[in-house]
mmCIF file of C-alpha atoms and ligand atoms in Angstrom:
data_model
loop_
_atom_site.group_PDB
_atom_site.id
_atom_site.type_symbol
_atom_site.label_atom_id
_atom_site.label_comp_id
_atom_site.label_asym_id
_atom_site.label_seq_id
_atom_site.Cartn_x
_atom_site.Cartn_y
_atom_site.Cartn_z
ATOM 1 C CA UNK A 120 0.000 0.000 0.000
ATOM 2 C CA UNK A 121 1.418 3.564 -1.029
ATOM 3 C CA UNK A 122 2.237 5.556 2.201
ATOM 4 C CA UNK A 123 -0.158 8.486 3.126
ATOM 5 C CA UNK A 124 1.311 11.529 1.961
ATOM 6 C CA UNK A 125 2.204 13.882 3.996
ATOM 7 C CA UNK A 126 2.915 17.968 3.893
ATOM 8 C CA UNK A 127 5.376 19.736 6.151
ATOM 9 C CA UNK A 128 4.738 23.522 6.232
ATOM 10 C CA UNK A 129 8.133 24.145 7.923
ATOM 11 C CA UNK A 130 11.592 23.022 8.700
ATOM 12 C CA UNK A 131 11.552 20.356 11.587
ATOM 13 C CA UNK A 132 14.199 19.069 13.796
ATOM 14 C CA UNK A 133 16.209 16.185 12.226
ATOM 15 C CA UNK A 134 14.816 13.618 13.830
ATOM 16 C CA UNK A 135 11.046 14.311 13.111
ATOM 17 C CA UNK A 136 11.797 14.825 9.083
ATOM 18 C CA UNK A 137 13.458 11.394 9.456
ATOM 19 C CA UNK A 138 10.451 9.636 10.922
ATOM 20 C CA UNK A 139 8.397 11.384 8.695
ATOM 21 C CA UNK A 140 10.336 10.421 5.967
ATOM 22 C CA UNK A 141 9.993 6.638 6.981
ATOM 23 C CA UNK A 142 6.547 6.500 7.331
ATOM 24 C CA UNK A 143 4.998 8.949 4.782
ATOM 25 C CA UNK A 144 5.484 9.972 1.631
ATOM 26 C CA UNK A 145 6.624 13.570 2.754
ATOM 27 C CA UNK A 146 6.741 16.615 1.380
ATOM 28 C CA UNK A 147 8.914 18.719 3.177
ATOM 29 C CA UNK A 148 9.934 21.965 3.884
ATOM 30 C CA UNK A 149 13.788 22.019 3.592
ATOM 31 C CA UNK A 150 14.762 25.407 3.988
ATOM 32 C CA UNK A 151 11.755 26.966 6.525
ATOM 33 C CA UNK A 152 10.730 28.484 3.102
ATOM 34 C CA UNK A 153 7.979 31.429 3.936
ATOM 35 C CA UNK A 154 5.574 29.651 1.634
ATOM 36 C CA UNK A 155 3.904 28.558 4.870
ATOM 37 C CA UNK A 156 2.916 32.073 5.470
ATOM 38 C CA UNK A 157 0.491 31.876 3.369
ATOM 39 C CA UNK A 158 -2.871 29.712 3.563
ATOM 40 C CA UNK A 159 -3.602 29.957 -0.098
ATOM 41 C CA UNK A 160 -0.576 28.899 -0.792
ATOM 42 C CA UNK A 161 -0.876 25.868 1.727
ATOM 43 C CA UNK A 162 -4.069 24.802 0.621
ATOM 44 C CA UNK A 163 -2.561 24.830 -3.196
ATOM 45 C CA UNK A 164 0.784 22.574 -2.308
ATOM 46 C CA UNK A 165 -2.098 20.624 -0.354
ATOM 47 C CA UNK A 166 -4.207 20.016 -3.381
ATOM 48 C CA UNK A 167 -1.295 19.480 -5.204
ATOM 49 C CA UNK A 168 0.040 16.866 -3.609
ATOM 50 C CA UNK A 169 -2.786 14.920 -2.484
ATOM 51 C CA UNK A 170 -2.316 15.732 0.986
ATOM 52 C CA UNK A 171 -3.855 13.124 3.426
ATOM 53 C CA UNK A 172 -2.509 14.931 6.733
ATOM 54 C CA UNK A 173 -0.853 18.613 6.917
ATOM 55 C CA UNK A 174 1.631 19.023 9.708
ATOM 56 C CA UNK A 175 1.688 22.754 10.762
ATOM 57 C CA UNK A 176 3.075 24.924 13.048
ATOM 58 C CA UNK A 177 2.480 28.210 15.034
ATOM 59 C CA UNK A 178 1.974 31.371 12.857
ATOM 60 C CA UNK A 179 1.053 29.387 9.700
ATOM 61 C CA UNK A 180 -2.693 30.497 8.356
ATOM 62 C CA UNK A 181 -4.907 28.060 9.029
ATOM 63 C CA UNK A 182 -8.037 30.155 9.185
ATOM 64 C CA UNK A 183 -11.450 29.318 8.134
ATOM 65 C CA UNK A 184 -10.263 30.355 4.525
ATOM 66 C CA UNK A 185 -7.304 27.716 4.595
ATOM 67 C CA UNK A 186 -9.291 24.894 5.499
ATOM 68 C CA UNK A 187 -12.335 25.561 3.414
ATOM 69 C CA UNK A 188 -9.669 25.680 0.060
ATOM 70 C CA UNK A 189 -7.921 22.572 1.216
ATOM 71 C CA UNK A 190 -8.438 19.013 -1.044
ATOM 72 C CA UNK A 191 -11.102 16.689 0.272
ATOM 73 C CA UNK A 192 -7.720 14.325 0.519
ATOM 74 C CA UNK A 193 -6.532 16.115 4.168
ATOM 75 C CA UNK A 194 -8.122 13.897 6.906
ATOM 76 C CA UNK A 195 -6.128 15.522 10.123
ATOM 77 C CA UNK A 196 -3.961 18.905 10.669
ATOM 78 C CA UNK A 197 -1.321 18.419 13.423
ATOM 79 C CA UNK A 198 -0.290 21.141 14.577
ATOM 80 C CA UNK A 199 3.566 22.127 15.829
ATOM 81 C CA UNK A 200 2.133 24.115 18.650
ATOM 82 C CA UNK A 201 0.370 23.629 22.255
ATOM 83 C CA UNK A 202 -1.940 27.188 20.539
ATOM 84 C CA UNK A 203 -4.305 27.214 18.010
ATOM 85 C CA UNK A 204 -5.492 30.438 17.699
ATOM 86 C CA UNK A 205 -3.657 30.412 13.897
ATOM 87 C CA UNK A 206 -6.264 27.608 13.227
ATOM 88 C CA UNK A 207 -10.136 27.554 12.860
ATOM 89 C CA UNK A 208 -11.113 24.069 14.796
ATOM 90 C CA UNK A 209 -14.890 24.647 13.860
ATOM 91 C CA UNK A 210 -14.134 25.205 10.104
ATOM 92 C CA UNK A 211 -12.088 21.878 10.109
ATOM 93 C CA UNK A 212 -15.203 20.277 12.246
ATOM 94 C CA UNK A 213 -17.056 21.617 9.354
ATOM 95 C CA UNK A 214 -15.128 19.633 6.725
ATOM 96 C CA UNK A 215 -14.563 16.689 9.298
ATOM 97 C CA UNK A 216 -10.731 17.378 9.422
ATOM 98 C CA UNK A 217 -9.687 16.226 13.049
ATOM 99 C CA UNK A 218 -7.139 19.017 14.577
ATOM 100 C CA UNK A 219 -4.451 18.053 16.708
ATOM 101 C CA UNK A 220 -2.207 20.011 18.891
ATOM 102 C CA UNK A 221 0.888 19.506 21.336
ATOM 103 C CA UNK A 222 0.020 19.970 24.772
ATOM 104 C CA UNK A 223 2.241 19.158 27.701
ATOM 105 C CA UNK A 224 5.430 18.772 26.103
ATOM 106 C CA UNK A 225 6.683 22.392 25.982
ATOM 107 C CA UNK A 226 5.087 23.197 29.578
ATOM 108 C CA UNK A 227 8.519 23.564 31.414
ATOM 109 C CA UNK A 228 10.541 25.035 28.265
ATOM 110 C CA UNK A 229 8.140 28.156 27.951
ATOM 111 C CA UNK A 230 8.378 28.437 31.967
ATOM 112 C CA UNK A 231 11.661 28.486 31.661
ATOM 113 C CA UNK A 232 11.325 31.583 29.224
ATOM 114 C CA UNK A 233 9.249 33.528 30.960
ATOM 115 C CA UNK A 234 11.728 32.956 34.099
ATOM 116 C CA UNK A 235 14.119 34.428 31.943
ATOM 117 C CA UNK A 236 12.278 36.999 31.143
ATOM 118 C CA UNK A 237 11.466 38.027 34.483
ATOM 119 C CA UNK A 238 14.822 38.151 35.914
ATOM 120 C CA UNK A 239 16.300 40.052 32.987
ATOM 121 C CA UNK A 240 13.171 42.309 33.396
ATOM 122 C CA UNK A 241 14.328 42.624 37.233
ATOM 123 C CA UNK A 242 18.043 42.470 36.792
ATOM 124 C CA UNK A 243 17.848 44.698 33.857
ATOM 125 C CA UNK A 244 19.778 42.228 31.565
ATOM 126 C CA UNK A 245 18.872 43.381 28.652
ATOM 127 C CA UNK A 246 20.641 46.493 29.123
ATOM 128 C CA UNK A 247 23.305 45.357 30.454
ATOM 129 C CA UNK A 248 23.966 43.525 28.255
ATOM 130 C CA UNK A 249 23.975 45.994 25.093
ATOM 131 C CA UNK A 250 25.846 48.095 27.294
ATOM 132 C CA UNK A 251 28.778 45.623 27.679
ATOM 133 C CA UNK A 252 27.851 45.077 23.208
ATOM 134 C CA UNK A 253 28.217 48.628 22.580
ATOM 135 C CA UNK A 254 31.939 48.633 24.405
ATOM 136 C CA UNK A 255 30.277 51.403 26.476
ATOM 137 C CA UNK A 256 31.150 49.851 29.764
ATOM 138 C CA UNK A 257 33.644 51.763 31.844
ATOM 139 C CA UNK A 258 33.463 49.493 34.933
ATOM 140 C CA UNK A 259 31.815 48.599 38.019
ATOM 141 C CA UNK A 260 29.900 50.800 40.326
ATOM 142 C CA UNK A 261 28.137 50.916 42.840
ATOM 143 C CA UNK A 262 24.559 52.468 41.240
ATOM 144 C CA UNK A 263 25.081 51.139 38.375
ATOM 145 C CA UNK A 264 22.551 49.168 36.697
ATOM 146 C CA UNK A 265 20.595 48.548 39.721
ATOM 147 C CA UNK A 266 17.677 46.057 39.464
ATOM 148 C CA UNK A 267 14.876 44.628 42.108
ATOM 149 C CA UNK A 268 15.359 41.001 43.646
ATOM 150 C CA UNK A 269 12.557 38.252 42.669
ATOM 151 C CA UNK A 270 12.704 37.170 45.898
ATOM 152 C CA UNK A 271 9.974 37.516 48.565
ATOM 153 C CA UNK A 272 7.437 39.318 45.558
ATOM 154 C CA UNK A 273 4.107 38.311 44.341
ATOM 155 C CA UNK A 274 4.169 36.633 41.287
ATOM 156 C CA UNK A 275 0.993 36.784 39.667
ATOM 157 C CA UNK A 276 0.593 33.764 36.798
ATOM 158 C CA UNK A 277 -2.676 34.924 34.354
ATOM 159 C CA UNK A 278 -3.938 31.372 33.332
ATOM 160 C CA UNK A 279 -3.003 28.580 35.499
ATOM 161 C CA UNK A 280 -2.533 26.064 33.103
ATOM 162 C CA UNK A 281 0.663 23.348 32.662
ATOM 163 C CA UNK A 282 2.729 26.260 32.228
ATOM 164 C CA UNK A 283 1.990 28.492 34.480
ATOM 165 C CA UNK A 284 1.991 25.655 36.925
ATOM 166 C CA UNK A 285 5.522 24.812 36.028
ATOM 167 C CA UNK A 286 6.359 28.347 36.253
ATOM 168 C CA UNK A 287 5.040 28.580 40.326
ATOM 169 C CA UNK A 288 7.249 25.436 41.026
ATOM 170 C CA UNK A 289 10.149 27.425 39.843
ATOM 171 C CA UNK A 290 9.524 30.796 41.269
ATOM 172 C CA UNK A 291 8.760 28.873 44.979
ATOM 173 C CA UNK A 292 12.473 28.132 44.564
ATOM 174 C CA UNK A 293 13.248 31.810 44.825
ATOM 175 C CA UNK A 294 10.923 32.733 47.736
ATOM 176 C CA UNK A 295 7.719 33.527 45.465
ATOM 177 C CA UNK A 296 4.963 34.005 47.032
ATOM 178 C CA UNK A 297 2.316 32.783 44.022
ATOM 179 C CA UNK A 298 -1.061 34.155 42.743
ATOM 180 C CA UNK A 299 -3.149 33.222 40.012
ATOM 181 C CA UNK A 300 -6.027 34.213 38.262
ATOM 182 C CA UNK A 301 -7.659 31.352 35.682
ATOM 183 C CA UNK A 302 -11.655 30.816 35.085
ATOM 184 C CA UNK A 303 -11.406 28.329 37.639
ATOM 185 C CA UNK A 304 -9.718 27.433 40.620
ATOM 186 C CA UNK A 305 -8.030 24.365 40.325
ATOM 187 C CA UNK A 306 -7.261 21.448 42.847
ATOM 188 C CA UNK A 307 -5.444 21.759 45.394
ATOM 189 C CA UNK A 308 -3.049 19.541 44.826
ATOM 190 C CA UNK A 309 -2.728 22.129 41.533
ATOM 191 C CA UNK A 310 -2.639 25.350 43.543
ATOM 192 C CA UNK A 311 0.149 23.971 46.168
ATOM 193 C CA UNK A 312 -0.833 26.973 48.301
ATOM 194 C CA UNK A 313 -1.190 30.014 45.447
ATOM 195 C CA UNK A 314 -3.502 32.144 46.010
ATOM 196 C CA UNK A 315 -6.605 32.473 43.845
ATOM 197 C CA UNK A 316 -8.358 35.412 42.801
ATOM 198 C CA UNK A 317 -11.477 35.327 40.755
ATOM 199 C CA UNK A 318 -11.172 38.743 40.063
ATOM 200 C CA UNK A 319 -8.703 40.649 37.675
ATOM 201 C CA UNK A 320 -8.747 44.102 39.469
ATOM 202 C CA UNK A 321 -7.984 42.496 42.698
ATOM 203 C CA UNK A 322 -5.348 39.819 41.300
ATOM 204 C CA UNK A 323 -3.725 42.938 39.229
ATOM 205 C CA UNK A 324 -3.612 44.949 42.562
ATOM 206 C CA UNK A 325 -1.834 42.177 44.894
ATOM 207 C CA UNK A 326 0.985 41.280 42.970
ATOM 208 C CA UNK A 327 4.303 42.488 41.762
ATOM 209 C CA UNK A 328 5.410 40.128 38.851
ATOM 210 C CA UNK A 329 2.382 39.371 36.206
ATOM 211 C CA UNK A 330 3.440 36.244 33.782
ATOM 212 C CA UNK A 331 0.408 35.998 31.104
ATOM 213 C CA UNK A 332 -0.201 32.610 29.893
ATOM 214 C CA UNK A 333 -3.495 33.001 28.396
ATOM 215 C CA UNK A 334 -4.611 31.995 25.058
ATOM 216 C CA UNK A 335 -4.685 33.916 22.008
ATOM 217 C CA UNK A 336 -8.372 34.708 20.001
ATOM 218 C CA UNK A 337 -10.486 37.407 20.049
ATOM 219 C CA UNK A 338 -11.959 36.607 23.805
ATOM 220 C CA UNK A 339 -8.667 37.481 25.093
ATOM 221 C CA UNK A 340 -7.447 40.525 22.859
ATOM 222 C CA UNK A 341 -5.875 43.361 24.806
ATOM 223 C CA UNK A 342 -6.238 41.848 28.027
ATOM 224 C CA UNK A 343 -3.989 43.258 29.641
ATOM 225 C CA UNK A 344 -5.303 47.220 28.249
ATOM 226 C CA UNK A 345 -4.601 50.749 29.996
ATOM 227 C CA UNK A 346 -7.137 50.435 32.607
ATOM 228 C CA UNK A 347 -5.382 46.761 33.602
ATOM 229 C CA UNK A 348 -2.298 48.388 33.433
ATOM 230 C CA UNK A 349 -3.255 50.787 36.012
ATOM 231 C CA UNK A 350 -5.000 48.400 38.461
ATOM 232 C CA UNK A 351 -0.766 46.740 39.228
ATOM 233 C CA UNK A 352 1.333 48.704 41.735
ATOM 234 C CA UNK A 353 3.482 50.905 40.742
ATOM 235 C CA UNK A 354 6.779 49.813 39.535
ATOM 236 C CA UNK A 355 5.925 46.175 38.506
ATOM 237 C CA UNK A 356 6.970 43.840 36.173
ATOM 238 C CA UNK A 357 5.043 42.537 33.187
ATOM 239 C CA UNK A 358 6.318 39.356 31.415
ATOM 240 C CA UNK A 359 4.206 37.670 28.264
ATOM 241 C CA UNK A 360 5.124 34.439 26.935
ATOM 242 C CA UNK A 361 1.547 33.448 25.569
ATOM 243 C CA UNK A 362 0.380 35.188 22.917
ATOM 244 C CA UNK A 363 0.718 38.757 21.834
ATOM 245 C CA UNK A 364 -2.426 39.428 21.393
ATOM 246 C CA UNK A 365 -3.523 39.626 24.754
ATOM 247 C CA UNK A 366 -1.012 42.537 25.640
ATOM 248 C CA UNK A 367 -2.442 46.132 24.295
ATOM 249 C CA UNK A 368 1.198 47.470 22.896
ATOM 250 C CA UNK A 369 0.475 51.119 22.992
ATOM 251 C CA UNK A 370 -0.843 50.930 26.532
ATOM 252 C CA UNK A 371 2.199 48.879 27.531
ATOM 253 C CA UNK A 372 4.968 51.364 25.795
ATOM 254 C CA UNK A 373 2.943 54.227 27.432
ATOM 255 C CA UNK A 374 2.958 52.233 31.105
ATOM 256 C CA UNK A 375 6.420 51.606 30.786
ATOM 257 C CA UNK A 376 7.479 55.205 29.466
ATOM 258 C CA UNK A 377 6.074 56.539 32.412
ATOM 259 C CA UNK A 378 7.740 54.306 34.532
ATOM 260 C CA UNK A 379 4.490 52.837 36.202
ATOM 261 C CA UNK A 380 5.543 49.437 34.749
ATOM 262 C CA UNK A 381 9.285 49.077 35.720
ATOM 263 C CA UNK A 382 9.898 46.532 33.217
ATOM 264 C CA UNK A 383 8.798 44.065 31.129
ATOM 265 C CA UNK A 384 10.052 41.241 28.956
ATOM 266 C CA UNK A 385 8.112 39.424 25.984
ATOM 267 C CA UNK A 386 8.854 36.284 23.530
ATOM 268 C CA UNK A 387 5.407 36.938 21.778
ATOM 269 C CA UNK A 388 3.798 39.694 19.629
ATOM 270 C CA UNK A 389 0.901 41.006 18.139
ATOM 271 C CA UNK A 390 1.308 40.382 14.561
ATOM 272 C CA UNK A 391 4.407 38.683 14.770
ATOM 273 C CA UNK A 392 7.019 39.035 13.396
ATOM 274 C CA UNK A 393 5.787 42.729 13.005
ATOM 275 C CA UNK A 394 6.840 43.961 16.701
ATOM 276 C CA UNK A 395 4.991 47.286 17.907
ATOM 277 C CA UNK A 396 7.681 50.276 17.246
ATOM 278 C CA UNK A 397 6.927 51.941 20.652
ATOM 279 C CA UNK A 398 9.238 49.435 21.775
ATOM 280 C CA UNK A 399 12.391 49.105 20.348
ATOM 281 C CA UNK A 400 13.080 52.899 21.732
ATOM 282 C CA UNK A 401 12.725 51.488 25.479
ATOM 283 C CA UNK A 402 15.508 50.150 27.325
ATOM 284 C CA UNK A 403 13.031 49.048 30.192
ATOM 285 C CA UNK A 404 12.245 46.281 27.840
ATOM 286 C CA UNK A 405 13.548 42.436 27.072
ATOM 287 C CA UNK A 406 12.564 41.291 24.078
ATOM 288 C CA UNK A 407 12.978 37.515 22.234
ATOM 289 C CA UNK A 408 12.020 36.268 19.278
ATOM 290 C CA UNK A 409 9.006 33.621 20.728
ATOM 291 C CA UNK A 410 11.416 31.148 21.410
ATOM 292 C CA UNK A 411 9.607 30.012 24.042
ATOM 293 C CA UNK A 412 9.732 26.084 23.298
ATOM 294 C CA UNK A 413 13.176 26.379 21.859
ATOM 295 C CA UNK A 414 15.090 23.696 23.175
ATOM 296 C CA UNK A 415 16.382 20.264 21.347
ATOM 297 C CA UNK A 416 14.584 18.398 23.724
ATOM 298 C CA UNK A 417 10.885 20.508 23.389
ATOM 299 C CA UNK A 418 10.919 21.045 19.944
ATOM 300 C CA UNK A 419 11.580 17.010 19.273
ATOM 301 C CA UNK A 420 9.030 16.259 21.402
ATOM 302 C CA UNK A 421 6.751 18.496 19.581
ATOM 303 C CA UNK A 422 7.423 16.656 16.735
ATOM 304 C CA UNK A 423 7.309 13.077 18.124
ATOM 305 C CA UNK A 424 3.955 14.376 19.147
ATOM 306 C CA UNK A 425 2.358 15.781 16.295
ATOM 307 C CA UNK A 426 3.388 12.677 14.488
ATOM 308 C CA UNK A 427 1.731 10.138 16.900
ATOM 309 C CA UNK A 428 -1.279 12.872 15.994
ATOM 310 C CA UNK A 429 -0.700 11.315 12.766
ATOM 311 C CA UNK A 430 -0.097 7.882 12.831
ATOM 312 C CA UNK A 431 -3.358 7.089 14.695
ATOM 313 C CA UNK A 432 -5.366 8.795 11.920
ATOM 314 C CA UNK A 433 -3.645 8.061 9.014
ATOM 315 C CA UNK A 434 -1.246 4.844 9.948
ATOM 316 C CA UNK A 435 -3.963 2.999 11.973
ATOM 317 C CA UNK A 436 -7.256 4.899 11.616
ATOM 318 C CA UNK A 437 -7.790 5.410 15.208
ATOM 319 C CA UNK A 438 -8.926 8.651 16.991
ATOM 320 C CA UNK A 439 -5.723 11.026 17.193
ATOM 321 C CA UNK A 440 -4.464 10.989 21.173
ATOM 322 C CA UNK A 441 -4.672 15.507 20.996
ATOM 323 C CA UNK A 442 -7.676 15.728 18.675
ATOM 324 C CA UNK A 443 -9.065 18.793 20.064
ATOM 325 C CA UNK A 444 -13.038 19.447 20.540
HETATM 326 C C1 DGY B 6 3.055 27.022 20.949
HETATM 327 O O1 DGY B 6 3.318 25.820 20.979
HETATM 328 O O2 DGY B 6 1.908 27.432 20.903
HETATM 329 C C2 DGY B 6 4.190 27.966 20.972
HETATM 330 O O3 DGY B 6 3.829 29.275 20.930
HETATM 331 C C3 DGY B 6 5.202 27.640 19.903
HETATM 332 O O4 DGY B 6 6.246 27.143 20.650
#
C-alpha cells in the first residue's frame, strides 16, 4: 500500500523529518521556506500533492479560509504548537478534518522563558547587556545598573494552566509568594498553596510580577489594556510568553514610558514578526524572538507528538491521542 502523503509547512528538527520520511510519503519543507505564510498557498501545495494529513506549526494560516480551500484528501492537521489560535477548529469540524495540537510537552521550556524573562526584566539584563555590546562599559559601580530582587514578591501567573503551573514550582524556589487568576480554581493539589483570585482588578492589585499565559483569540485581545495596566502597583513587572495578542502594545509602551511598569520582557507579539515600534526605543524592555519552546529536547518532542497525531489517523485509523473538541 502507497504511504499516506504527507505535507510539512516548515523546517523540523532532524529527527522528526526522518520519521516522517519513513513513514509517509513527505513533502517537506527544507529550507523553513515562507511559503507557509500563506494559507492559499498551503491549501494549493495541499491540493497538489494529495495531501492526506498537513503538519503545521504556530503562525502558519490556518483560518477558516485555509481549510475551506484545502483538497477533500486532508483527513487531520497536526499542529507544531500547544496554541491554536492560527487555526479555525470549527471550520475543520465543518469539513470533518480532526485538529491536533501539542500539549504538555513544551510546559517547562516556555516556563523556563518567561523565568528568563522576568529576571532580565528585574536584573535589567537586557541592558546590560547591550551596554557591555556597545563597548560602552567603563566598569563597576556601585549604582550602576541597579535592578529589584525576585525574591519575597508576588508573582501573579494569568492562566493557570501546565505552564503556568511549572512556572510557580520554579519561582517557589526563589521565595515567590504565588497568585493566580484562571476561570477556575483548580485542585489543590494544583494550587500547592497560590492564592486564587477570581477577580482581575484584585489579582492585578496584589501582585508584583504578572506572567500571562493566556490563550490567544479574540476573547482574550488586549487583556492586559490601559485600565489593567493601572490596576498593578506601581513599579511592577510585566512578562508575556503566551500570545501577543492579549497585551495592548500602545498601553504597555505608554505604562512603561512613564515608569508605572518598571519593566517588562516578551517572547510573543501582536502580529508577529511585526513587533509594535513603541518598543524598540525602550531600554526598560527584554525582548525575544518567541522562542519560548526552543530547546532540542521541546521542539523534538513536539514533533514526536504531532506525528503520533498522525499515525493514529492516518497509519492505523484510530482517533488522534490531541484531537481537540
Ligand atoms: C506554541 O506551541 O503554541 C508555541 O507558541 C510555539 O512554541
Amino acid at each position: 500500500m502507497p504511504k499516506p502523503i504527507l505535507l510539512l509547512t516548515r523546517k523540523l528538527p532532524d529527527a522528526i523529518e526522518a520519521r516522517a520520511a519513513r513513514d509517509y510519503d513527505a513533502r517537506l519543507n527544507s529550507s523553513d521556506d515562507p511559503w507557509s505564510r500563506d494559507g492559499a498557498e498551503i491549501a494549493r501545495r495541499a491540493a497538489e500533492c494529495g495531501a492526506a494529513g498537513i503538519l503545521c506549526a504556530a503562525g502558519d494560516p490556518m483560518g477558516a479560509a485555509t481549510i475551506e480551500a484545502l483538497p477533500p484528501s486532508v483527513k487531520i492537521i497536526a499542529t507544531f504548537s500547544v496554541g491554536t489560535d492560527h487555526l479555525s477548529i470549527p471550520a475543520a469540524a465543518a469539513r470533518g478534518i480532526t485538529v491536533a495540537n501539542t500539549p504538555g510537552v513544551l510546559s517547562f521550556a516556555t516556563a523556563e522563558c518567561a523565568f528568563t524573562l522576568m529576571l532580565m526584566a528585574a536584573r535589567r539584563a537586557g541592558e546590560g547587556e547591550r551596554l557591555v555590546r556597545a563597548r560602552a562599559w567603563t566598569g563597576w559601580a556601585p549604582t550602576q545598573l541597579m535592578g529589584v530582587t525576585l525574591e519575597g514578591k508576588k508573582l501573579g501567573i494569568a492562566g493557570y494552566g501546565r505552564i503556568g503551573q511549572e512556572l510557580a514550582a520554579m519561582a517557589r524556589g526563589m521565595r515567590m509568594e504565588i497568585h493566580y487568576h484562571n476561570r477556575n480554581r483548580v485542585a489543590p493539589e494544583l494550587e500547592q498553596g497560590a492564592i486564587f483570585h477570581a477577580d482581575a482588578k484584585d489579582f492585578l492589585g496584589a501582585i508584583d510580577v504578572l506572567s500571562m499565559h493566556i490563550p490567544g483569540g479574540e476573547a482574550t485581545r488586549k487583556w492586559l489594556n490601559a485600565e489593567r495596566l493601572s490596576w498593578m502597583k506601581p513599579g511592577s513587572i510585566v512578562v508575556n510568553t503566551g500570545r501577543g495578542g492579549t497585551v495592548d502594545d500602545a498601553a504597555l509602551v505608554t505604562a512603561l514610558s512613564s515608569g508605572h511598569i518598571r519593566a517588562a520582557g516578551l517572547d510573543v507579539y501582536d502580529g508577529e514578526p511585526a513587533i509594535h515600534e513603541g518598543y524598540f526605543a525602550l531600554e526598560n524592555i527584554a525582548l525575544l524572538p518567541h522562542l519560548g519552546s526552543a530547546t532540542e529536547e521541546t521542539r523534538n518532542a513536539m514533533g514526536h507528538r504531532a506525528l503520533d497525531n498522525l499515525d493514529a489517523v492516518l497509519l492505523r485509523g484510530t482517533v488522534a491521542p490531541d484531537a481537540l473538541p
